[in-house]
Coordinates of C-alpha atoms in Angstrom, one line a residue:
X117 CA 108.0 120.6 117.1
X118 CA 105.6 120.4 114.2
X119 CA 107.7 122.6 112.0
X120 CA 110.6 120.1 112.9
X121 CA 109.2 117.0 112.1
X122 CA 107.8 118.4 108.5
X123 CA 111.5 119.8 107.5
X124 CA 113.1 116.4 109.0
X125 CA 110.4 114.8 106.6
X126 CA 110.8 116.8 103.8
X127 CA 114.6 115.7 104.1
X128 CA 113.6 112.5 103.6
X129 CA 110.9 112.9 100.8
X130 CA 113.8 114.5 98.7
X131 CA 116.1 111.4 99.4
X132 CA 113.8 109.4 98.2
X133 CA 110.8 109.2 96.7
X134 CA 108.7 105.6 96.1
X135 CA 106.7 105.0 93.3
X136 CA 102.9 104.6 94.4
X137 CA 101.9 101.4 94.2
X138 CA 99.7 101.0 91.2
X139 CA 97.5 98.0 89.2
X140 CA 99.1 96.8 86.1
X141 CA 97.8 96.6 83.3
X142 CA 98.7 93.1 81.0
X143 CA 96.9 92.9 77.3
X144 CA 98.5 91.9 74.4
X145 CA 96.7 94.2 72.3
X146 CA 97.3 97.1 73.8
X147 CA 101.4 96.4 74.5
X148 CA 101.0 95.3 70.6
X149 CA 100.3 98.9 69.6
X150 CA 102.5 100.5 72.5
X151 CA 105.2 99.1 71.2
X152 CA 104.3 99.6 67.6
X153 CA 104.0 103.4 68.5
X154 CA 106.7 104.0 70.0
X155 CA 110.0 101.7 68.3
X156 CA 110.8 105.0 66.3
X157 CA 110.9 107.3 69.1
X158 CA 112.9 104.6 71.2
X159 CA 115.5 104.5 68.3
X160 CA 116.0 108.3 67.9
X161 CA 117.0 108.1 71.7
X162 CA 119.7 105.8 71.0
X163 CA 117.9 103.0 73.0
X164 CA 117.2 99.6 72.2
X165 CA 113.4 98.6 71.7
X166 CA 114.3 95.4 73.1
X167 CA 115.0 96.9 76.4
X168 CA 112.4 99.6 76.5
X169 CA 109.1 99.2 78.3
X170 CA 106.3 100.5 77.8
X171 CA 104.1 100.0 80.9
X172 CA 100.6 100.5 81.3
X173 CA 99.3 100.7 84.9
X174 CA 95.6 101.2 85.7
X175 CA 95.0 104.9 87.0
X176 CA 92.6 107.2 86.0
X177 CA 94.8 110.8 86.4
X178 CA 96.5 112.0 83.1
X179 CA 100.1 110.7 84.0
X180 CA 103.2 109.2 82.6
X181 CA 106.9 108.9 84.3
X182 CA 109.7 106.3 84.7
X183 CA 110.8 105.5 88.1
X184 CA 114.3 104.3 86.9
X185 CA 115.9 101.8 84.0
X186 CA 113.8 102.0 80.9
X187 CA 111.2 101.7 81.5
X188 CA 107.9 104.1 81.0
X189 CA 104.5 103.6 82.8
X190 CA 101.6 105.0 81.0
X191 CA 98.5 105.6 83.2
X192 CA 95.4 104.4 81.9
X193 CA 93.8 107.9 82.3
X194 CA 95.8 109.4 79.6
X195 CA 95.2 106.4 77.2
X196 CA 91.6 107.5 77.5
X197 CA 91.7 111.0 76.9
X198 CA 93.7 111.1 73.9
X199 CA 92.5 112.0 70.4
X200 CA 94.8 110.3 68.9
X201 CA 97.7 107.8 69.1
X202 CA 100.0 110.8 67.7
X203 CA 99.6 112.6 71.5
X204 CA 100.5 109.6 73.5
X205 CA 103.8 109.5 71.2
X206 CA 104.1 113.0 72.3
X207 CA 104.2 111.9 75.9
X208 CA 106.4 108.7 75.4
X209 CA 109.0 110.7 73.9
X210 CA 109.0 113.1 76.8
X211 CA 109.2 109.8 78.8
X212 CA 112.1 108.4 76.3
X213 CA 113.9 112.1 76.6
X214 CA 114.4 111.4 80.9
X215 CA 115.3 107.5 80.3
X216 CA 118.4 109.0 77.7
X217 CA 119.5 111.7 79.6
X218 CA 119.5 109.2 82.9
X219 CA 117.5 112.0 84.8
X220 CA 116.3 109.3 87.7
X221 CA 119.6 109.0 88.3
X222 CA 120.9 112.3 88.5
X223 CA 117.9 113.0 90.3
X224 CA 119.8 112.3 93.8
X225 CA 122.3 114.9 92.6
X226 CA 119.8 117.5 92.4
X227 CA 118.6 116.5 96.2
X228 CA 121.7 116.9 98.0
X229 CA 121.7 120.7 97.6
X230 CA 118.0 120.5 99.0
X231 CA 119.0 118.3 101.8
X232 CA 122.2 120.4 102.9
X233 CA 119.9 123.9 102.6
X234 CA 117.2 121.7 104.7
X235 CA 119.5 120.2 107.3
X236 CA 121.5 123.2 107.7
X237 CA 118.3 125.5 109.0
X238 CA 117.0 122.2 110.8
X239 CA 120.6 122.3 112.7
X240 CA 120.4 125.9 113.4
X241 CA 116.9 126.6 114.2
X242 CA 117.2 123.5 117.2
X243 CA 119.8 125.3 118.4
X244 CA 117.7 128.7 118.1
X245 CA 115.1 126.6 119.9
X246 CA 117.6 125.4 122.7
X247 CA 118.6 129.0 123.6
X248 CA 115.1 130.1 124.2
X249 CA 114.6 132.0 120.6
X250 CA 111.6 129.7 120.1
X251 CA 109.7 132.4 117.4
X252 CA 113.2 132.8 115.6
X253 CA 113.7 128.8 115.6
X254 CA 110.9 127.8 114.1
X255 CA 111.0 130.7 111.3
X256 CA 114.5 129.6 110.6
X257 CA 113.6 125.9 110.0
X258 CA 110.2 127.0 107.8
X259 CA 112.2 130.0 106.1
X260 CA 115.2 126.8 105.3
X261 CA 112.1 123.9 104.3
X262 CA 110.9 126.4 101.9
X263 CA 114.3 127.5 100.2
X264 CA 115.2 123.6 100.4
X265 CA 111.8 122.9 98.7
X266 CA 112.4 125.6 96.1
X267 CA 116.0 124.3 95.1
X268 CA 114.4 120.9 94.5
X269 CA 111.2 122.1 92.2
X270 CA 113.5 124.2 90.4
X271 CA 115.7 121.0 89.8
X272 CA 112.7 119.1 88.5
X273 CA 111.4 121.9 86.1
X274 CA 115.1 122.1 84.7
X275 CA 114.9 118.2 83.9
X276 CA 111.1 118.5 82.4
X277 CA 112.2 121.2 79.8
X278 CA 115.5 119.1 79.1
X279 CA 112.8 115.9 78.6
X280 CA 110.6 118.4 76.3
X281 CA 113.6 119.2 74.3
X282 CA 114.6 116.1 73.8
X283 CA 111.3 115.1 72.6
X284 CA 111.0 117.3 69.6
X285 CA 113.8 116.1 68.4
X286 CA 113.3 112.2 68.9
X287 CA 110.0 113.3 67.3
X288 CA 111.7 115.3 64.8
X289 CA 114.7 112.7 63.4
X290 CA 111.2 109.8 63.6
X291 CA 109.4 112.0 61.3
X292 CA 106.3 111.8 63.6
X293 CA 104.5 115.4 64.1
X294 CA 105.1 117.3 66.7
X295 CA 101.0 118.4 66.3
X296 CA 99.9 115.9 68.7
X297 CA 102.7 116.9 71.4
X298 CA 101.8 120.5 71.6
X299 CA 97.8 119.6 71.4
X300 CA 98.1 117.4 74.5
X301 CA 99.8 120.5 76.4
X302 CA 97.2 122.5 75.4
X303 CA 94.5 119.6 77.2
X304 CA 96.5 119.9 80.0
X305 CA 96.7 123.5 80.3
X306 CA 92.2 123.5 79.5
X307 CA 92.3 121.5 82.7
X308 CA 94.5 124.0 84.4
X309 CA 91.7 126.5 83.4
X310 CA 89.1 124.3 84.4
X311 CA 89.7 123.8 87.8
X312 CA 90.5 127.4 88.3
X313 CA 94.6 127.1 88.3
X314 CA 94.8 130.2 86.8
X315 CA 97.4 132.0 89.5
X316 CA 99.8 128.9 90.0
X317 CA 103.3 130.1 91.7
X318 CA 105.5 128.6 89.0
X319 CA 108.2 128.3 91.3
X320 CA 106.2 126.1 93.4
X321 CA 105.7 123.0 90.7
X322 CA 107.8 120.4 89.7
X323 CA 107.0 120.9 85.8
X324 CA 106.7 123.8 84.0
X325 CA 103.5 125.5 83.5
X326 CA 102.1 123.8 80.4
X327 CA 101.3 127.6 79.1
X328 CA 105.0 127.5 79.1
X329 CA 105.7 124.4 77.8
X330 CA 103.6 125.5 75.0
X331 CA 105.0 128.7 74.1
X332 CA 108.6 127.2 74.7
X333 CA 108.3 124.0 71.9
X334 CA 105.7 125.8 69.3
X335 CA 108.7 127.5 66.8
X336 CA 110.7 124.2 67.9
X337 CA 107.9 122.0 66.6
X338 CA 106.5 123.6 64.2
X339 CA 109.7 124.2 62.1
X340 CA 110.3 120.4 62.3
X341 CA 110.3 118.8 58.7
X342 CA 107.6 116.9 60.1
X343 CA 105.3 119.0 61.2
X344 CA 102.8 118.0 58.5
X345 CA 103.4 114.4 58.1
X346 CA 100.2 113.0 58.3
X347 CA 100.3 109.7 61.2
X348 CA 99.1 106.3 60.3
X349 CA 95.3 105.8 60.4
X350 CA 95.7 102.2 61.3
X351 CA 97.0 103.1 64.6
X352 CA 94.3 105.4 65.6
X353 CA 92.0 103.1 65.1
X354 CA 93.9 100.7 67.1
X355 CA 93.7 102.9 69.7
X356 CA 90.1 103.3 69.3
X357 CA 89.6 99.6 70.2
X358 CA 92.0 99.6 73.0
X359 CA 89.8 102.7 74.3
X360 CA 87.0 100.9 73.9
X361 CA 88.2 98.0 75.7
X362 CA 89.9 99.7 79.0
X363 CA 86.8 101.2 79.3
X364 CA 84.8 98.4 79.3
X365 CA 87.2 96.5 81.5
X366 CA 87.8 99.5 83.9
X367 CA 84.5 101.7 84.7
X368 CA 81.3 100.4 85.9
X369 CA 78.7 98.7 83.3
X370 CA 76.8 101.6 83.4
X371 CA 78.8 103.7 82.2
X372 CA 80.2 101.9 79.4
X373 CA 76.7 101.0 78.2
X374 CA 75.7 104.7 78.7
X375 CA 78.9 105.4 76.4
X376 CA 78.7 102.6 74.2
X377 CA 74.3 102.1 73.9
X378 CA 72.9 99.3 72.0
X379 CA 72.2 101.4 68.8
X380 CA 75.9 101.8 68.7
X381 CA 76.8 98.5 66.2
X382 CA 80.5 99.9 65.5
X383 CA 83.6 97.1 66.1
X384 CA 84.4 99.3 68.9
X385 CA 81.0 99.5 71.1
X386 CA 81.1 95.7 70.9
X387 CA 84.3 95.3 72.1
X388 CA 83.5 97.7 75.0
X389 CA 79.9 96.0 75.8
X390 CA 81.6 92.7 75.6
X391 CA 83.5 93.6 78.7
X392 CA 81.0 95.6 80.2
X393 CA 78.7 93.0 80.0
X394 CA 81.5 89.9 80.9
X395 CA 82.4 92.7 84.0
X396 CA 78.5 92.9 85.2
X397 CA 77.8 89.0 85.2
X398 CA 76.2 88.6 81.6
X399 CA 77.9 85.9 80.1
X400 CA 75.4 85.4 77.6
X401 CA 75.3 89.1 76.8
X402 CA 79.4 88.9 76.1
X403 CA 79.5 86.2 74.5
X404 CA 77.0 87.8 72.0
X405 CA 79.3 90.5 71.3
X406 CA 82.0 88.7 71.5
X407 CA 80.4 86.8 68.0
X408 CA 79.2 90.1 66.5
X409 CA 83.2 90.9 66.8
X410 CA 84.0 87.5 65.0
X411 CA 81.8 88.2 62.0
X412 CA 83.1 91.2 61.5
X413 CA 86.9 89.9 61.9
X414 CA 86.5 85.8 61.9
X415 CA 90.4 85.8 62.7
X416 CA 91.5 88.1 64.6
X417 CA 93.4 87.2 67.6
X418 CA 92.6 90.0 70.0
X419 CA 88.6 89.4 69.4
X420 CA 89.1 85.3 69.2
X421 CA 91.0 85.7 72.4
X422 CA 88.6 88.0 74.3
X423 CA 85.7 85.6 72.9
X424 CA 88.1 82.3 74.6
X425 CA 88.7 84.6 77.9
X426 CA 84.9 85.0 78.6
X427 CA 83.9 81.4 77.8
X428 CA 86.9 80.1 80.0
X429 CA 85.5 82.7 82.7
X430 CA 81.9 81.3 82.5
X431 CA 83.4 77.8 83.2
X432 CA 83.2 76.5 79.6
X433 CA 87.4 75.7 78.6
X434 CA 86.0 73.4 76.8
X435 CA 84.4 75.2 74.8
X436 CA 87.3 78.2 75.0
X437 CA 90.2 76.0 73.3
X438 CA 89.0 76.6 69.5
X439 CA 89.5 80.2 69.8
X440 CA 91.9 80.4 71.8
X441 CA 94.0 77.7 69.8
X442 CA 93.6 79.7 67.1
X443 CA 94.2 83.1 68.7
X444 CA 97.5 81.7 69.9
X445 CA 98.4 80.7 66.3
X446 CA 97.7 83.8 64.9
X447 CA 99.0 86.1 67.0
X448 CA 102.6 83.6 67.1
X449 CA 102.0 82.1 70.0
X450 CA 101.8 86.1 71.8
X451 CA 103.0 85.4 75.4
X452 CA 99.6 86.7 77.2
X453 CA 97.6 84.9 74.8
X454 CA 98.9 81.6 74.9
X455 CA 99.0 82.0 79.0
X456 CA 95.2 82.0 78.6
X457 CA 95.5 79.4 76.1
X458 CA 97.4 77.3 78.6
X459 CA 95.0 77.9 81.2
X460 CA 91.9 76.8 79.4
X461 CA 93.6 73.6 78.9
X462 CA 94.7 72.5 82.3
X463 CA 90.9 73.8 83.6
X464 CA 89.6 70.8 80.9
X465 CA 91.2 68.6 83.4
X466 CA 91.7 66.5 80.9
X467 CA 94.8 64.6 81.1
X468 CA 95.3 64.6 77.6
X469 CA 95.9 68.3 77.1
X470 CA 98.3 68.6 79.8
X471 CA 101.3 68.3 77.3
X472 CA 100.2 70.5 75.4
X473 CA 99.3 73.1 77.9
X474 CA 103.4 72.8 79.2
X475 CA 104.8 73.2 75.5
X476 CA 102.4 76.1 75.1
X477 CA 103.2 77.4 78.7
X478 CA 107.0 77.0 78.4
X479 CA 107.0 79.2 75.0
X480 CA 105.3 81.8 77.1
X481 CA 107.0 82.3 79.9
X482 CA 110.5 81.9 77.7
X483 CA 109.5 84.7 75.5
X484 CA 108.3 87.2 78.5
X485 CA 109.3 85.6 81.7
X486 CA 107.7 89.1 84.0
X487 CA 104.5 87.1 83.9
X488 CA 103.5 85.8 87.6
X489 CA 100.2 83.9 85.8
X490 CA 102.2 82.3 84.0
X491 CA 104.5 80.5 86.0
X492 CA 101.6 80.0 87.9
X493 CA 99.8 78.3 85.3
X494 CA 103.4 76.0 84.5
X495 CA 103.6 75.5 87.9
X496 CA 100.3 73.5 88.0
X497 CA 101.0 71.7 84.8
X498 CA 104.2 70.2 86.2
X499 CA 102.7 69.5 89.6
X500 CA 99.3 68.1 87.5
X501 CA 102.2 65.9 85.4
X502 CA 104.1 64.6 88.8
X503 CA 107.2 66.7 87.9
X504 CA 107.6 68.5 91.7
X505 CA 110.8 69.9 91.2
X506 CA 109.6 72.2 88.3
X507 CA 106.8 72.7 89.4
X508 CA 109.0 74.3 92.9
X509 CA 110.9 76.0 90.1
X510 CA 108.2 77.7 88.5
X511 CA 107.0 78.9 91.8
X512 CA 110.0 80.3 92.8
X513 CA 110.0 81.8 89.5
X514 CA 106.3 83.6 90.4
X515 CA 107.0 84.6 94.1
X516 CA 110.2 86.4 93.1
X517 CA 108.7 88.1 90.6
X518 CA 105.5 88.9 93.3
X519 CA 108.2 90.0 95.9
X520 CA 107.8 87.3 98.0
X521 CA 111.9 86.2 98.5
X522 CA 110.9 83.8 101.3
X523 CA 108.8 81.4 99.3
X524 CA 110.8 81.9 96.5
X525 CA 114.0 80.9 98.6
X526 CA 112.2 78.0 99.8
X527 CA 111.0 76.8 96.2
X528 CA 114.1 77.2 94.8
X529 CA 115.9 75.2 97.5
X530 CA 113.4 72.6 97.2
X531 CA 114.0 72.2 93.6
X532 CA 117.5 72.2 93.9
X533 CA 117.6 68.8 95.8
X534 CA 115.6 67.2 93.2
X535 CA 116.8 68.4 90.2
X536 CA 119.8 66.8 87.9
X537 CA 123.1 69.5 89.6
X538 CA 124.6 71.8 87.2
X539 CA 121.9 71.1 84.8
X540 CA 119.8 74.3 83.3
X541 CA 117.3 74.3 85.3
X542 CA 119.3 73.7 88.8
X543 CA 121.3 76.9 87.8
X544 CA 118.4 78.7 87.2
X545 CA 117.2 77.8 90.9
X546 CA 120.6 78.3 92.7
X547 CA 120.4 81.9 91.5
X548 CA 116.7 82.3 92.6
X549 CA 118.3 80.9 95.9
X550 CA 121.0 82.9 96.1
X551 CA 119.1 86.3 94.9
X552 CA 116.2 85.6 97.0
X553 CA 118.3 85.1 100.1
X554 CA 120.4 88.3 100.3
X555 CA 116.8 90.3 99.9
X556 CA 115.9 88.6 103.0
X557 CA 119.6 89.4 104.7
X558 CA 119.0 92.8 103.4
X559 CA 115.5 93.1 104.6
X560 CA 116.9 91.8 108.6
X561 CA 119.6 94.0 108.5
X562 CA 117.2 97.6 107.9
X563 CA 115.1 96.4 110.3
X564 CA 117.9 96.2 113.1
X565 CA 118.8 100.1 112.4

């Protein structure tokens, strides 16, 4: 019975497989260079950088993948082990190469052969079972989970070399080397060495062995045009700050002090101690590094805004607005920033800041609207202002983007009734409505099968 239930579940692991729910990641500094990174890559796809995502989600394993549309999720684990911004371009355009060549959709294609090969031995072997063959059963449904297992991997490693292909030449027509590609195979396959993978069943995985991977792209790479083009130092040393930060932000105080000691006085071991120190309950400590990283930059947004963030945390907004008034100009009103921005102003409780904090708020949430905090944030505003039907707006704005279709249903509904009809904003909450209710019918209707 065992051997029954793991080929019925394998049936359904290859039907579908969820995305495991993961932290994301939000900081304007780090989407900043993301972005910046990877625009020529997303143009040699044939893609749009105004549709393309680049996702960071907070993870320690050395991972990338898109789960569907375009959109790429970056682990936070392989932001920190990179040398330098050219591997993590590497990656995206492997990423980029199964967005183009729409392998999450065809991936249900590749599952149905799996499925039949699984369901077919699952048929047969009960039947094996019901005639007394019990031994023969059971080795018909393992001898069918394996071949149905096989058909799938084999599937996946076919679409991984396609992405790898595809890769080298996005990389190839950007005129970004292919060096830092093929040097991040070669991490992966030290790892592979390191924890003794040294006799892995290739037909077993789902990519191909990165030995492989590495002998397959080298003469493709290398005989690139731009093999030898040098990368832009500017961005790895972006990336050393945004190291520097996650770090600080992610791991335990100890460790980033023990990485980033006092005697360290470089832009980056401030920014790192600044969040160490902000993470361990030293606000005093932070917002000493957060000054050492003023000196050495007065405006610049990402260190004015991390110096506004800790100050607003320590229950100063007050005290918060200069820099992170200025921050917000700076960066052009950047839609995280001015969130924060718009936060510190509506904790003044002052009344006198609450017009400002919508304008600012409203900018935000109209130039990246995927923001929950933020419609929080213009939620309050409105409510703080008396305006209840956009302030119901905003939080049916934030629990459909939390997956929360009831209150957002509710909200919407709500704001509807008070609202001018057919005006912008009434549309806007009809849809939420409207969306938000066929989840819910959709939700009833799987639970009753």
């Amino acid at each position: 019975m065992r051997k029954i239930i793991a080929a019925f579940t394998l049936c359904v692991l290859l039907m579908a497989q969820p995305v495991r729910a993961q932290s994301l990641l939000r900081d304007a500094e780090t989407e900043s260079l993301l972005n910046d990174m990877s625009k020529p890559l997303i143009i040699a796809a044939g893609l749009s950088p105004k549709d393309v995502r680049i996702v960071l989600l907070q993870d320690s394993s050395i991972n990338a993948f898109v789960a569907g549309g375009q959109t790429v999720y970056i682990h936070s684990g392989l932001i920190a082990v990179a040398d330098n911004t050219n591997q993590i371009q590497g990656v995206i355009a492997h990423e980029l190469g199964h967005v183009a060549d729409g392998h999450v959709v065809l991936q249900s294609d590749g599952a149905k052969p799996a499925i039949g090969i699984a369901l077919l031995s699952l048929v047969i072997g009960i039947a094996a079972l019901a005639a007394g063959a019990g031994d023969a059963g059971a080795g018909i449904i393992a001898a069918g989970q394996q071949a149905a297992q096989g058909k799938f991997l084999a599937f996946t490693r076919v679409q991984e070399a396609t992405a790898d292909a595809s890769a080298a030449r996005y990389l190839d027509q950007s005129g970004i080397s292919g060096k830092g590609f093929l040097a991040f195979f070669k991490k992966l396959q030290n790892q592979e060495y390191r924890y003794g993978y040294t006799n892995i069943d290739p037909y077993a995985q789902s990519h191909p062995l990165s030995g492989e991977r590495v002998a397959t792209l080298s003469q493709t790479l290398q005989s690139s045009a731009s093999w030898n083009t040098r990368g832009d130092p500017s961005l790895d040393d972006r990336l050393k700050r945004i190291q520097a930060k996650l770090e600080g932000y992610i791991e335990e105080p100890t460790r980033t002090l023990r990485d980033y000691p006092l005697s360290d006085r470089s832009v980056y071991a401030h920014y790192a101690r600044a969040y160490a120190y902000h993470k361990g309950g030293y606000p005093d400590k932070a917002d000493a590094e957060t000054e050492a990283l003023i000196r050495a930059a007065p405006h610049d947004p990402y260190f004015l805004e991390i110096r506004g963030q800790i100050l607003l945390e320590a229950g100063k907004p007050r005290e918060a607005l200069v820099p992170l008034r200025e921050a917000t100009v700076v960066s052009n009103y950047q839609p995280l920033i001015a969130t924060t921005f718009g936060h510190a102003l509506i904790a003044t409780e002052d009344k006198t800041h609450y017009a400002e904090a919508e304008k600012v708020l409203r900018q935000a949430v109209a130039r990246d609207d995927d923001n929950p905090f933020a419609w929080f944030q213009l939620g309050t505003v409105y409510e703080l202002q008396g305006d209840q039907a956009r302030a119901l707006l905003a939080t049916a704005e934030r629990a459909s983007l939390t997956g929360d279709p009831r209150t957002a249903a509710v909200s919407a509904r709500g704001a509807m009734q008070a609202l001018p009809p057919n005006s912008v904003d009434w549309i806007r909450a009809q849809d939420i409505a409207l969306a938000s209710q066929n989840e819910i019918d959709d939700s009833k209707g799987k639970r009753r099968r």
